[in-house]
CSV table of C-alpha atoms in Angstrom, one decimal:
chain,number,residue,atom,x,y,z
A,30,UNK,CA,14.8,-20.5,-1.3
A,31,UNK,CA,12.8,-19.1,-4.0
A,32,UNK,CA,13.0,-15.3,-4.4
A,33,UNK,CA,10.0,-13.4,-3.5
A,34,UNK,CA,8.9,-10.0,-5.3
A,35,UNK,CA,7.3,-9.0,-2.4
A,36,UNK,CA,9.4,-9.9,0.6
A,37,UNK,CA,12.6,-8.7,-0.8
A,38,UNK,CA,11.1,-5.5,-2.5
A,39,UNK,CA,8.7,-4.1,0.1
A,40,UNK,CA,8.4,-0.6,-0.3
A,41,UNK,CA,6.5,-1.1,-3.3
A,42,UNK,CA,4.6,-3.9,-3.0
A,43,UNK,CA,3.6,-3.6,1.7
A,44,UNK,CA,3.5,-0.4,1.5
A,45,UNK,CA,1.2,0.9,5.0
A,46,UNK,CA,-2.8,2.5,5.5
A,47,UNK,CA,-1.4,5.2,5.5
A,48,UNK,CA,-0.4,6.6,2.6
A,49,UNK,CA,3.6,7.2,0.9
A,50,UNK,CA,5.6,8.5,-2.1
A,51,UNK,CA,7.9,6.3,-3.4
A,52,UNK,CA,9.7,6.5,-6.7
A,53,UNK,CA,9.1,2.8,-8.3
A,54,UNK,CA,12.4,2.5,-11.0
A,55,UNK,CA,11.5,0.9,-14.5
A,56,UNK,CA,10.1,-2.4,-14.7
A,57,UNK,CA,9.5,-5.7,-17.6
A,58,UNK,CA,6.2,-7.2,-17.4
A,59,UNK,CA,3.6,-9.3,-19.2
A,60,UNK,CA,1.0,-7.7,-20.1
A,61,UNK,CA,-2.6,-7.9,-22.3
A,62,UNK,CA,-5.0,-4.4,-23.5
A,63,UNK,CA,-8.1,-5.2,-23.3
A,64,UNK,CA,-11.7,-3.1,-22.0
A,65,UNK,CA,-14.7,-4.0,-20.2
A,66,UNK,CA,-15.7,-5.5,-17.1
A,67,UNK,CA,-13.6,-7.4,-15.3
A,68,UNK,CA,-16.3,-8.9,-13.2
A,69,UNK,CA,-17.7,-10.2,-16.1
A,70,UNK,CA,-17.7,-14.2,-15.6
A,71,UNK,CA,-17.3,-14.7,-20.1
A,72,UNK,CA,-15.4,-12.0,-19.8
A,73,UNK,CA,-11.6,-10.6,-21.9
A,74,UNK,CA,-10.1,-9.6,-18.2
A,75,UNK,CA,-10.6,-13.0,-17.1
A,76,UNK,CA,-9.0,-14.4,-20.8
A,77,UNK,CA,-6.6,-12.2,-19.6
A,78,UNK,CA,-5.5,-13.2,-16.4
A,79,UNK,CA,-5.0,-16.3,-18.0
A,80,UNK,CA,-2.7,-16.2,-20.3
A,81,UNK,CA,-0.6,-13.7,-18.6
A,82,UNK,CA,-0.3,-16.8,-15.8
A,83,UNK,CA,0.1,-18.3,-19.0
A,84,UNK,CA,3.3,-17.0,-19.8
A,85,UNK,CA,4.3,-16.4,-16.6
A,86,UNK,CA,4.9,-20.3,-14.9
A,87,UNK,CA,5.6,-20.3,-18.3
A,88,UNK,CA,9.7,-18.8,-17.7
A,89,UNK,CA,9.4,-19.6,-14.2
A,90,UNK,CA,9.4,-23.4,-14.4
A,91,UNK,CA,12.0,-23.4,-18.0
A,92,UNK,CA,14.1,-24.6,-15.2
A,93,UNK,CA,12.4,-28.1,-15.9
A,94,UNK,CA,13.0,-27.9,-19.4
A,95,UNK,CA,16.0,-28.2,-22.4
A,96,UNK,CA,16.2,-24.2,-22.1
A,97,UNK,CA,18.3,-22.5,-19.8
A,98,UNK,CA,17.2,-18.9,-19.9
A,99,UNK,CA,21.2,-17.1,-18.9
A,100,UNK,CA,21.0,-15.8,-15.3
A,101,UNK,CA,18.1,-16.9,-14.0
A,102,UNK,CA,17.5,-17.9,-10.4
A,103,UNK,CA,14.2,-19.6,-8.9
A,104,UNK,CA,11.8,-16.9,-7.7
A,105,UNK,CA,8.1,-17.4,-6.9
A,106,UNK,CA,5.6,-15.3,-9.6
A,107,UNK,CA,4.7,-11.5,-8.5
A,108,UNK,CA,1.2,-11.0,-7.3
A,109,UNK,CA,-1.1,-9.7,-10.0
A,110,UNK,CA,-1.5,-5.8,-10.9
A,111,UNK,CA,-3.8,-3.3,-13.6
A,112,UNK,CA,-3.4,0.2,-15.6
A,113,UNK,CA,-6.6,1.5,-15.4
A,114,UNK,CA,-8.5,4.6,-17.4
A,115,UNK,CA,-11.2,5.6,-18.7
A,116,UNK,CA,-11.7,7.3,-21.7
A,117,UNK,CA,-13.1,11.7,-20.7
A,118,UNK,CA,-12.3,10.9,-16.9
A,119,UNK,CA,-9.1,10.9,-13.7
A,120,UNK,CA,-9.4,9.1,-12.5
A,121,UNK,CA,-11.6,6.1,-12.4
A,122,UNK,CA,-15.0,6.3,-12.1
A,123,UNK,CA,-16.3,2.5,-10.4
A,124,UNK,CA,-20.2,2.8,-11.3
A,125,UNK,CA,-19.3,2.5,-14.9
A,126,UNK,CA,-17.2,-0.1,-15.1
A,127,UNK,CA,-18.6,-1.5,-17.8
A,128,UNK,CA,-16.2,1.9,-19.7
A,129,UNK,CA,-13.2,0.3,-17.9
A,130,UNK,CA,-9.8,0.2,-20.9
A,131,UNK,CA,-7.2,-1.5,-18.9
A,132,UNK,CA,-3.8,-3.1,-19.0
A,133,UNK,CA,-2.5,-6.6,-16.7
A,134,UNK,CA,0.6,-6.8,-15.9
A,135,UNK,CA,2.8,-9.2,-14.0
A,136,UNK,CA,6.3,-8.1,-12.8
A,137,UNK,CA,9.2,-9.9,-14.7
A,138,UNK,CA,12.6,-11.1,-13.3
A,139,UNK,CA,15.4,-8.6,-14.6
A,140,UNK,CA,16.8,-11.6,-16.6
A,141,UNK,CA,14.5,-12.0,-19.2
A,142,UNK,CA,14.8,-10.7,-22.2
A,143,UNK,CA,12.2,-9.4,-24.5
A,144,UNK,CA,14.1,-12.8,-26.7
A,145,UNK,CA,13.5,-15.0,-24.2
A,146,UNK,CA,10.0,-13.5,-22.8
A,147,UNK,CA,9.2,-13.7,-27.4
A,148,UNK,CA,10.2,-18.0,-26.7
A,149,UNK,CA,8.1,-18.3,-24.1
A,150,UNK,CA,4.9,-17.2,-25.2
A,151,UNK,CA,6.3,-19.9,-28.3
A,152,UNK,CA,6.3,-22.3,-26.4
A,153,UNK,CA,3.2,-21.9,-24.3
A,154,UNK,CA,2.0,-21.5,-27.4
A,155,UNK,CA,2.9,-24.7,-28.2
A,156,UNK,CA,2.6,-27.4,-25.3
A,157,UNK,CA,-0.8,-25.3,-24.0
A,158,UNK,CA,-2.4,-25.3,-27.3
A,159,UNK,CA,-4.0,-21.4,-27.1
A,160,UNK,CA,-2.9,-18.5,-28.6
A,161,UNK,CA,-1.2,-16.0,-26.8
A,162,UNK,CA,-0.6,-13.1,-29.7
A,163,UNK,CA,-2.2,-10.6,-27.7
A,164,UNK,CA,0.2,-11.0,-25.0
A,165,UNK,CA,3.2,-8.3,-24.9
A,166,UNK,CA,6.7,-8.0,-23.6
A,167,UNK,CA,6.0,-3.9,-21.6
A,168,UNK,CA,7.9,-1.7,-19.8
A,169,UNK,CA,6.3,0.3,-17.6
A,170,UNK,CA,8.7,4.0,-16.0
A,171,UNK,CA,6.6,4.9,-13.6
A,172,UNK,CA,8.2,7.2,-11.8
A,173,UNK,CA,7.3,9.1,-8.1
A,174,UNK,CA,3.9,7.9,-6.4
A,175,UNK,CA,1.7,8.5,-3.7
A,176,UNK,CA,0.8,4.9,-2.9
A,177,UNK,CA,-1.0,3.0,0.2
A,178,UNK,CA,-2.2,0.0,1.2
A,179,UNK,CA,-5.7,-0.8,0.4
A,180,UNK,CA,-8.4,-3.2,2.7
A,181,UNK,CA,-11.1,-4.2,1.8
A,182,UNK,CA,-13.9,-4.1,-1.8
A,183,UNK,CA,-12.5,-2.5,-5.4
A,184,UNK,CA,-15.4,-0.5,-5.1
A,185,UNK,CA,-14.5,1.1,-1.2
A,186,UNK,CA,-11.8,2.1,-3.1
A,187,UNK,CA,-12.0,6.1,-2.8
A,188,UNK,CA,-11.8,6.2,0.5
A,189,UNK,CA,-8.1,5.1,0.4
A,190,UNK,CA,-8.2,7.9,-2.6
A,191,UNK,CA,-9.1,10.6,-1.5
A,192,UNK,CA,-6.6,10.0,2.1
A,193,UNK,CA,-3.7,9.7,-1.3
A,194,UNK,CA,-4.8,12.4,-2.9
A,195,UNK,CA,-4.6,14.5,0.1
A,196,UNK,CA,-1.5,13.1,1.7
A,197,UNK,CA,0.3,14.0,-1.5
A,198,UNK,CA,-1.2,17.6,-1.7
A,199,UNK,CA,0.2,18.2,1.9
A,200,UNK,CA,3.8,17.6,1.0
A,201,UNK,CA,3.3,19.3,-1.9
A,202,UNK,CA,2.5,17.5,-4.9
A,203,UNK,CA,-0.5,17.0,-7.6
A,204,UNK,CA,-2.1,14.3,-9.6
A,205,UNK,CA,-0.9,13.2,-12.5
A,206,UNK,CA,-2.2,11.1,-14.0
A,207,UNK,CA,-2.0,11.0,-18.1
A,208,UNK,CA,-2.4,8.8,-21.4
A,209,UNK,CA,1.4,7.0,-19.8
A,210,UNK,CA,1.1,7.2,-16.1
A,211,UNK,CA,-2.0,5.4,-14.8
A,212,UNK,CA,-3.7,4.5,-11.7
A,213,UNK,CA,-1.8,0.9,-10.1
A,214,UNK,CA,-4.1,-1.5,-8.6
A,215,UNK,CA,-1.6,-4.4,-7.2
A,216,UNK,CA,-3.7,-7.1,-5.9
A,217,UNK,CA,-2.1,-9.5,-2.8
A,218,UNK,CA,-5.4,-11.5,-2.5
A,219,UNK,CA,-7.3,-14.1,-3.9
A,220,UNK,CA,-10.7,-12.4,-5.2
A,221,UNK,CA,-12.1,-16.1,-5.5
A,222,UNK,CA,-10.8,-16.9,-1.6
A,223,UNK,CA,-10.5,-14.0,0.8
A,224,UNK,CA,-13.7,-12.3,1.3
A,225,UNK,CA,-13.9,-8.8,0.1
A,226,UNK,CA,-13.4,-6.5,3.8
A,227,UNK,CA,-10.3,-8.4,3.7
A,228,UNK,CA,-8.9,-7.5,0.0
A,229,UNK,CA,-5.7,-5.8,-0.3
A,230,UNK,CA,-5.2,-3.9,-3.1
A,231,UNK,CA,-2.2,-1.8,-3.4
A,232,UNK,CA,-2.8,1.9,-5.3
A,233,UNK,CA,-0.2,4.2,-6.6
A,234,UNK,CA,-1.4,7.1,-8.4
A,235,UNK,CA,1.7,9.5,-10.0
A,236,UNK,CA,2.3,12.4,-9.0
A,237,UNK,CA,4.7,15.2,-9.7
A,238,UNK,CA,5.3,18.4,-8.0
A,239,UNK,CA,3.2,22.1,-7.8
A,240,UNK,CA,3.6,23.7,-10.7
A,241,UNK,CA,6.2,22.0,-12.4
A,242,UNK,CA,5.4,20.2,-16.3
């Protein structure tokens, strides 16, 4: 049976609908950086997603080719995730999506080294005849965060975020969004197939103890 990150690491992918504190370890990802409104039909974001999945499935299906990755095990490709920010803001202003900056990511299994990742980029470039030069091997050490499952439209996320921030303050924490620690979303639903009011999105914000540097 294929290893499913969502089921094996429920504390990171399946939080409750009430906020909680979690410590997230360092993880490696397939990543693409970009900017602009993710809803634009021919925009940079939707093109980036296609490139991410191109690499993700090249690695997953490597078991059927001549290139055997050391330590490989069969797995379900983890969900799409996004790190978001806007210049000059702490947090997200959903009314001005054109100013979004983002890093879209898909988690990599630990057996995928930088060398194996580079192989996958070369392989995908050759077989799919696409330019994958924007795709990068990205390491993110997220650390201590407050998170919550959000059910509903993306534009309704501020309600969940407010609950998260109230909870973290009650627990003795404060927000720690910086240029290195960002607003984080994990997409458990396919927005093309699921009604907006039923979308499941993990929202995660970096925090630190009050008064700590």
